[in-house]
Amino acid sequence: LVTPLGTKGHLQQRQVRLDLQADVSTTVVTDLSPKTEYSLTVYAVYPGSIGDSATVSAQTTPLPQVLNFRVIEEGLFSLRLGWSSPPGKINGFKILIPKSDRPGFIYEQLLPGDTSSHVVDSLEEDKEYTVSIFAIYPHGPSQPISLVGKTLKLVPVKKFLVQNATTDTVQARWTSVKGATGYRLTWQSSDGHIENINLGEAFNFYMIQGLSPGTEYTTTINPIFGDTEGSITTANIRTLESSTVQTLKVSSVSTSAALISWNSVPGATGYRLAWGPTSEFVGRDRPRQLALNGSTTEYHLKNVAHDTEYVLTLYVLFGSVVGPGVSATFKTPPLGFVSNFKVTSYTSSSIAVEWSPVAEAAEYKLSWNTGGAKPQFTYLDRSVLSHRIGSLNPKSPYDITIRAVYSNSEGPESSLAQLTGTIMTYEVKVMDVGINSITLSWKNTPGASGYKVSWIPFLGGEQKSHVVSGASHSFTIDNLRESSAYKVQLSAMVGKREGSPVLVTARTLDLPKVNSFAALNTTHSSVTLSWTPVTGVSGYLLTWRHISGQRRSDTRVFDLALWAT
């Protein structure tokens, strides 16, 4: 038995009775009134009788309110409202707005249940309105939800710029006005000629065209709100007398570059530079162009072809409008060749060359070959003006060429021929080896002015060398490490030229070892030692130490060692 209760617990008239099966222990009671307290009583029914009852009280919840109620768009005389439907079956919505101009009067609008937005119009400009909305259910309306919306204020365009004038155009730009449905743009010349145009709400830029050169113009703009016009904002500008570059210069022309400069044009937003070969040189390079900003008055043209005539044209840009172009021509010089290319010295296995610098060269390409073999080459930095070519064959003719290398091409070659010298022969042998020294000997070579001895540890390390006179036939290398292998080279010298080296290897001796070392006449506190003398040593190093863990009664055992030094 379901019974609604009054506000003070008194029984109301309407009751609902539900008959349930014996195996039912839960049930849902429907079609109750929202936000109402009910008494629910359950009886156990037996055959022929009714048992005792159990009663509880419960209160239904209020009807759900409208969700996400908000102002979607503020207008000068209107507010566009939006919302989301709450759960449940909804018959419709009711919107209420108190009228500020008529106290006690309320704007009321009933809307279908599938509506999610509504425009309230006929409001006043720059006014706040409290708006409420109800969801209407079959059981009645929900609790209202409210918000405060404010209509827009009739304001002028706050930022209005008229700029980038050419001889016959200016650019008008402005910030959008919230709620405006359009704009009226008007321009009037100093002689009284006036024109205007109506633009949509999405516009915030317009190019005014067909103007007279060197003329002052007054430009105005005002926002439009439906049938109402906002205040006017004004700006003045003067068109240019001329919109072309007056001076175009080409300077610092090289094989692959040129410097282009020009005078600044007032009001220009940028420049367009175009260049390409003249008709006589078509195919040497492709036509190209690029855009530059309005503050630029020079440009370094790079990667042009050598020995080619170019025509270039510079256009002035005023926003999207392109002014007339001004042209000039220039011709790049041919690539330069390397001068003063010569041999400065040679040996049986090397040739040294040098040359004069070439302006604009990025690097040099040096090539050499002999007897029709495949040429070898190396690239050298532009700062390098000499080079020694090594690992050559003795007594062989070599053709040597050099070219200046530019950014993307090579200049003409300079060439020369040179015959390498003959090998100077001599015999070298290791005459003596000590603990810290190696002694070399050799037979003198006719014409040698000296000999260069070089040595380095076999396993790597610092290489050292020493030059002796041409009369010498031996040399002792001192201060070497004992028990170490060395690579030793000997080469004959003729003036400053060095012959091919002869390589030998040798190993220094080990340190001497003490033999027949023995302990004699041992007592409780001393021991007498003996050994065989080692020839050439400067002394001996004797060490002893107690061997732990070996003590038995009064006996101590020592470990003895002896080194020759």
GROMACS .gro file of N, CA and C in nm, residues 22-101:
model
  240
   22ALA      N    1   0.401  -1.433  -0.401
   22ALA     CA    2   0.465  -1.475  -0.276
   22ALA      C    3   0.616  -1.482  -0.288
   23ASP      N    4   0.669  -1.506  -0.412
   23ASP     CA    5   0.815  -1.519  -0.426
   23ASP      C    6   0.884  -1.386  -0.455
   24VAL      N    7   0.811  -1.274  -0.452
   24VAL     CA    8   0.868  -1.141  -0.479
   24VAL      C    9   0.917  -1.080  -0.349
   25SER      N   10   1.040  -1.030  -0.352
   25SER     CA   11   1.093  -0.963  -0.232
   25SER      C   12   1.134  -0.819  -0.260
   26THR      N   13   1.132  -0.775  -0.389
   26THR     CA   14   1.158  -0.634  -0.423
   26THR      C   15   1.062  -0.592  -0.532
   27THR      N   16   1.034  -0.462  -0.540
   27THR     CA   17   0.948  -0.409  -0.645
   27THR      C   18   0.977  -0.261  -0.663
   28VAL      N   19   0.946  -0.209  -0.780
   28VAL     CA   20   0.964  -0.066  -0.812
   28VAL      C   21   0.827  -0.003  -0.818
   29VAL      N   22   0.808   0.102  -0.742
   29VAL     CA   23   0.682   0.177  -0.742
   29VAL      C   24   0.698   0.295  -0.835
   30THR      N   25   0.613   0.307  -0.936
   30THR     CA   26   0.625   0.412  -1.038
   30THR      C   27   0.507   0.507  -1.031
   31ASP      N   28   0.515   0.609  -1.123
   31ASP     CA   29   0.408   0.710  -1.137
   31ASP      C   30   0.382   0.785  -1.008
   32LEU      N   31   0.487   0.813  -0.931
   32LEU     CA   32   0.473   0.894  -0.809
   32LEU      C   33   0.494   1.040  -0.843
   33SER      N   34   0.458   1.125  -0.756
   33SER     CA   35   0.477   1.269  -0.775
   33SER      C   36   0.617   1.308  -0.730
   34PRO      N   37   0.680   1.403  -0.803
   34PRO     CA   38   0.815   1.445  -0.763
   34PRO      C   39   0.813   1.522  -0.632
   35LYS      N   40   0.922   1.513  -0.559
   35LYS     CA   41   0.944   1.586  -0.435
   35LYS      C   42   0.825   1.569  -0.339
   36THR      N   43   0.785   1.441  -0.320
   36THR     CA   44   0.668   1.411  -0.235
   36THR      C   45   0.706   1.296  -0.141
   37GLU      N   46   0.660   1.308  -0.010
   37GLU     CA   47   0.687   1.203   0.088
   37GLU      C   48   0.575   1.099   0.083
   38TYR      N   49   0.615   0.972   0.086
   38TYR     CA   50   0.518   0.862   0.077
   38TYR      C   51   0.539   0.767   0.196
   39SER      N   52   0.423   0.708   0.239
   39SER     CA   53   0.425   0.599   0.337
   39SER      C   54   0.404   0.470   0.259
   40LEU      N   55   0.497   0.373   0.275
   40LEU     CA   56   0.488   0.247   0.203
   40LEU      C   57   0.472   0.134   0.306
   41THR      N   58   0.360   0.061   0.293
   41THR     CA   59   0.326  -0.045   0.388
   41THR      C   60   0.314  -0.177   0.314
   42VAL      N   61   0.374  -0.282   0.368
   42VAL     CA   62   0.367  -0.412   0.306
   42VAL      C   63   0.303  -0.510   0.407
   43TYR      N   64   0.209  -0.596   0.355
   43TYR     CA   65   0.139  -0.695   0.436
   43TYR      C   66   0.170  -0.833   0.380
   44ALA      N   67   0.183  -0.930   0.471
   44ALA     CA   68   0.191  -1.070   0.430
   44ALA      C   69   0.049  -1.126   0.424
   45VAL      N   70   0.014  -1.181   0.306
   45VAL     CA   71  -0.122  -1.231   0.285
   45VAL      C   72  -0.121  -1.385   0.290
   46TYR      N   73  -0.203  -1.440   0.381
   46TYR     CA   74  -0.215  -1.584   0.396
   46TYR      C   75  -0.354  -1.629   0.347
   47PRO      N   76  -0.370  -1.758   0.324
   47PRO     CA   77  -0.505  -1.804   0.281
   47PRO      C   78  -0.609  -1.774   0.390
   48GLY      N   79  -0.697  -1.689   0.357
   48GLY     CA   80  -0.805  -1.656   0.449
   48GLY      C   81  -0.771  -1.551   0.550
   49SER      N   82  -0.646  -1.496   0.549
   49SER     CA   83  -0.615  -1.393   0.650
   49SER      C   84  -0.499  -1.306   0.602
   50ILE      N   85  -0.478  -1.191   0.668
   50ILE     CA   86  -0.369  -1.095   0.640
   50ILE      C   87  -0.282  -1.083   0.764
   51GLY      N   88  -0.154  -1.093   0.744
   51GLY     CA   89  -0.062  -1.086   0.855
   51GLY      C   90  -0.031  -0.943   0.898
   52ASP      N   91   0.064  -0.931   0.991
   52ASP     CA   92   0.105  -0.797   1.036
   52ASP      C   93   0.172  -0.719   0.923
   53SER      N   94   0.176  -0.586   0.936
   53SER     CA   95   0.233  -0.497   0.833
   53SER      C   96   0.369  -0.441   0.878
   54ALA      N   97   0.447  -0.396   0.779
   54ALA     CA   98   0.573  -0.323   0.803
   54ALA      C   99   0.568  -0.196   0.718
   55THR      N  100   0.600  -0.081   0.779
   55THR     CA  101   0.584   0.049   0.712
   55THR      C  102   0.716   0.127   0.712
   56VAL      N  103   0.748   0.191   0.596
   56VAL     CA  104   0.863   0.283   0.584
   56VAL      C  105   0.815   0.409   0.514
   57SER      N  106   0.890   0.517   0.531
   57SER     CA  107   0.861   0.644   0.462
   57SER      C  108   0.975   0.674   0.365
   58ALA      N  109   0.944   0.733   0.250
   58ALA     CA  110   1.044   0.773   0.150
   58ALA      C  111   0.995   0.896   0.076
   59GLN      N  112   1.089   0.977   0.029
   59GLN     CA  113   1.052   1.100  -0.043
   59GLN      C  114   1.113   1.095  -0.184
   60THR      N  115   1.033   1.125  -0.283
   60THR     CA  116   1.082   1.130  -0.421
   60THR      C  117   1.165   1.257  -0.442
   61THR      N  118   1.255   1.249  -0.543
   61THR     CA  119   1.345   1.362  -0.572
   61THR      C  120   1.275   1.466  -0.659
   62PRO      N  121   1.328   1.591  -0.664
   62PRO     CA  122   1.269   1.692  -0.753
   62PRO      C  123   1.292   1.653  -0.899
   63LEU      N  124   1.217   1.714  -0.987
   63LEU     CA  125   1.236   1.695  -1.131
   63LEU      C  126   1.372   1.753  -1.172
   64PRO      N  127   1.448   1.687  -1.262
   64PRO     CA  128   1.580   1.739  -1.304
   64PRO      C  129   1.569   1.875  -1.370
   65GLN      N  130   1.668   1.960  -1.339
   65GLN     CA  131   1.671   2.093  -1.400
   65GLN      C  132   1.740   2.089  -1.536
   66VAL      N  133   1.723   2.197  -1.610
   66VAL     CA  134   1.790   2.212  -1.740
   66VAL      C  135   1.942   2.215  -1.717
   67LEU      N  136   2.018   2.154  -1.808
   67LEU     CA  137   2.163   2.146  -1.795
   67LEU      C  138   2.232   2.247  -1.886
   68ASN      N  139   2.349   2.294  -1.841
   68ASN     CA  140   2.439   2.376  -1.925
   68ASN      C  141   2.367   2.496  -1.987
   69PHE      N  142   2.291   2.565  -1.906
   69PHE     CA  143   2.221   2.685  -1.953
   69PHE      C  144   2.323   2.798  -1.967
   70ARG      N  145   2.330   2.861  -2.086
   70ARG     CA  146   2.435   2.959  -2.113
   70ARG      C  147   2.392   3.057  -2.221
   71VAL      N  148   2.468   3.170  -2.229
   71VAL     CA  149   2.451   3.267  -2.337
   71VAL      C  150   2.548   3.228  -2.448
   72ILE      N  151   2.494   3.192  -2.564
   72ILE     CA  152   2.578   3.154  -2.678
   72ILE      C  153   2.633   3.276  -2.748
   73GLU      N  154   2.550   3.378  -2.765
   73GLU     CA  155   2.593   3.496  -2.839
   73GLU      C  156   2.521   3.619  -2.786
   74GLU      N  157   2.601   3.723  -2.763
   74GLU     CA  158   2.544   3.850  -2.719
   74GLU      C  159   2.529   3.943  -2.839
   75GLY      N  160   2.413   3.998  -2.857
   75GLY     CA  161   2.389   4.095  -2.962
   75GLY      C  162   2.365   4.233  -2.904
   76LEU      N  163   2.350   4.330  -2.995
   76LEU     CA  164   2.325   4.467  -2.948
   76LEU      C  165   2.188   4.477  -2.882
   77PHE      N  166   2.089   4.404  -2.940
   77PHE     CA  167   1.952   4.409  -2.886
   77PHE      C  168   1.897   4.267  -2.863
   78SER      N  169   1.985   4.169  -2.850
   78SER     CA  170   1.937   4.031  -2.837
   78SER      C  171   2.038   3.947  -2.760
   79LEU      N  172   1.988   3.833  -2.712
   79LEU     CA  173   2.072   3.732  -2.648
   79LEU      C  174   2.034   3.596  -2.706
   80ARG      N  175   2.135   3.522  -2.754
   80ARG     CA  176   2.109   3.385  -2.800
   80ARG      C  177   2.145   3.292  -2.685
   81LEU      N  178   2.045   3.211  -2.640
   81LEU     CA  179   2.060   3.121  -2.526
   81LEU      C  180   2.073   2.977  -2.575
   82GLY      N  181   2.143   2.898  -2.500
   82GLY     CA  182   2.157   2.757  -2.530
   82GLY      C  183   2.151   2.674  -2.404
   83TRP      N  184   2.114   2.545  -2.416
   83TRP     CA  185   2.105   2.456  -2.301
   83TRP      C  186   2.106   2.311  -2.348
   84SER      N  187   2.117   2.221  -2.252
   84SER     CA  188   2.109   2.077  -2.278
   84SER      C  189   1.990   2.020  -2.202
   85SER      N  190   1.920   1.924  -2.264
   85SER     CA  191   1.800   1.867  -2.201
   85SER      C  192   1.840   1.776  -2.086
   86PRO      N  193   1.769   1.779  -1.974
   86PRO     CA  194   1.792   1.685  -1.863
   86PRO      C  195   1.732   1.549  -1.899
   87PRO      N  196   1.762   1.445  -1.824
   87PRO     CA  197   1.704   1.313  -1.852
   87PRO      C  198   1.555   1.310  -1.822
   88GLY      N  199   1.487   1.218  -1.887
   88GLY     CA  200   1.344   1.202  -1.863
   88GLY      C  201   1.260   1.253  -1.980
   89LYS      N  202   1.133   1.225  -1.974
   89LYS     CA  203   1.040   1.269  -2.077
   89LYS      C  204   1.004   1.415  -2.054
   90ILE      N  205   1.031   1.499  -2.156
   90ILE     CA  206   1.011   1.644  -2.142
   90ILE      C  207   0.909   1.688  -2.246
   91ASN      N  208   0.807   1.765  -2.200
   91ASN     CA  209   0.706   1.818  -2.291
   91ASN      C  210   0.752   1.947  -2.357
   92GLY      N  211   0.839   2.025  -2.286
   92GLY     CA  212   0.883   2.153  -2.342
   92GLY      C  213   0.966   2.230  -2.243
   93PHE      N  214   0.994   2.358  -2.278
   93PHE     CA  215   1.072   2.447  -2.193
   93PHE      C  216   1.000   2.582  -2.185
   94LYS      N  217   1.019   2.649  -2.072
   94LYS     CA  218   0.964   2.783  -2.056
   94LYS      C  219   1.077   2.877  -2.016
   95ILE      N  220   1.089   2.990  -2.090
   95ILE     CA  221   1.191   3.092  -2.063
   95ILE      C  222   1.122   3.217  -2.011
   96LEU      N  223   1.176   3.275  -1.903
   96LEU     CA  224   1.120   3.396  -1.842
   96LEU      C  225   1.229   3.502  -1.832
   97ILE      N  226   1.198   3.628  -1.874
   97ILE     CA  227   1.291   3.740  -1.859
   97ILE      C  228   1.211   3.860  -1.808
   98PRO      N  229   1.244   3.912  -1.688
   98PRO     CA  230   1.178   4.037  -1.643
   98PRO      C  231   1.217   4.152  -1.735
   99LYS      N  232   1.123   4.235  -1.774
   99LYS     CA  233   1.151   4.349  -1.863
   99LYS      C  234   1.197   4.468  -1.779
  100SER      N  235   1.319   4.517  -1.813
  100SER     CA  236   1.376   4.627  -1.734
  100SER      C  237   1.303   4.758  -1.756
  101ASP      N  238   1.245   4.774  -1.874
  101ASP     CA  239   1.176   4.901  -1.903
  101ASP      C  240   1.033   4.903  -1.851
   0.00000   0.00000   0.00000
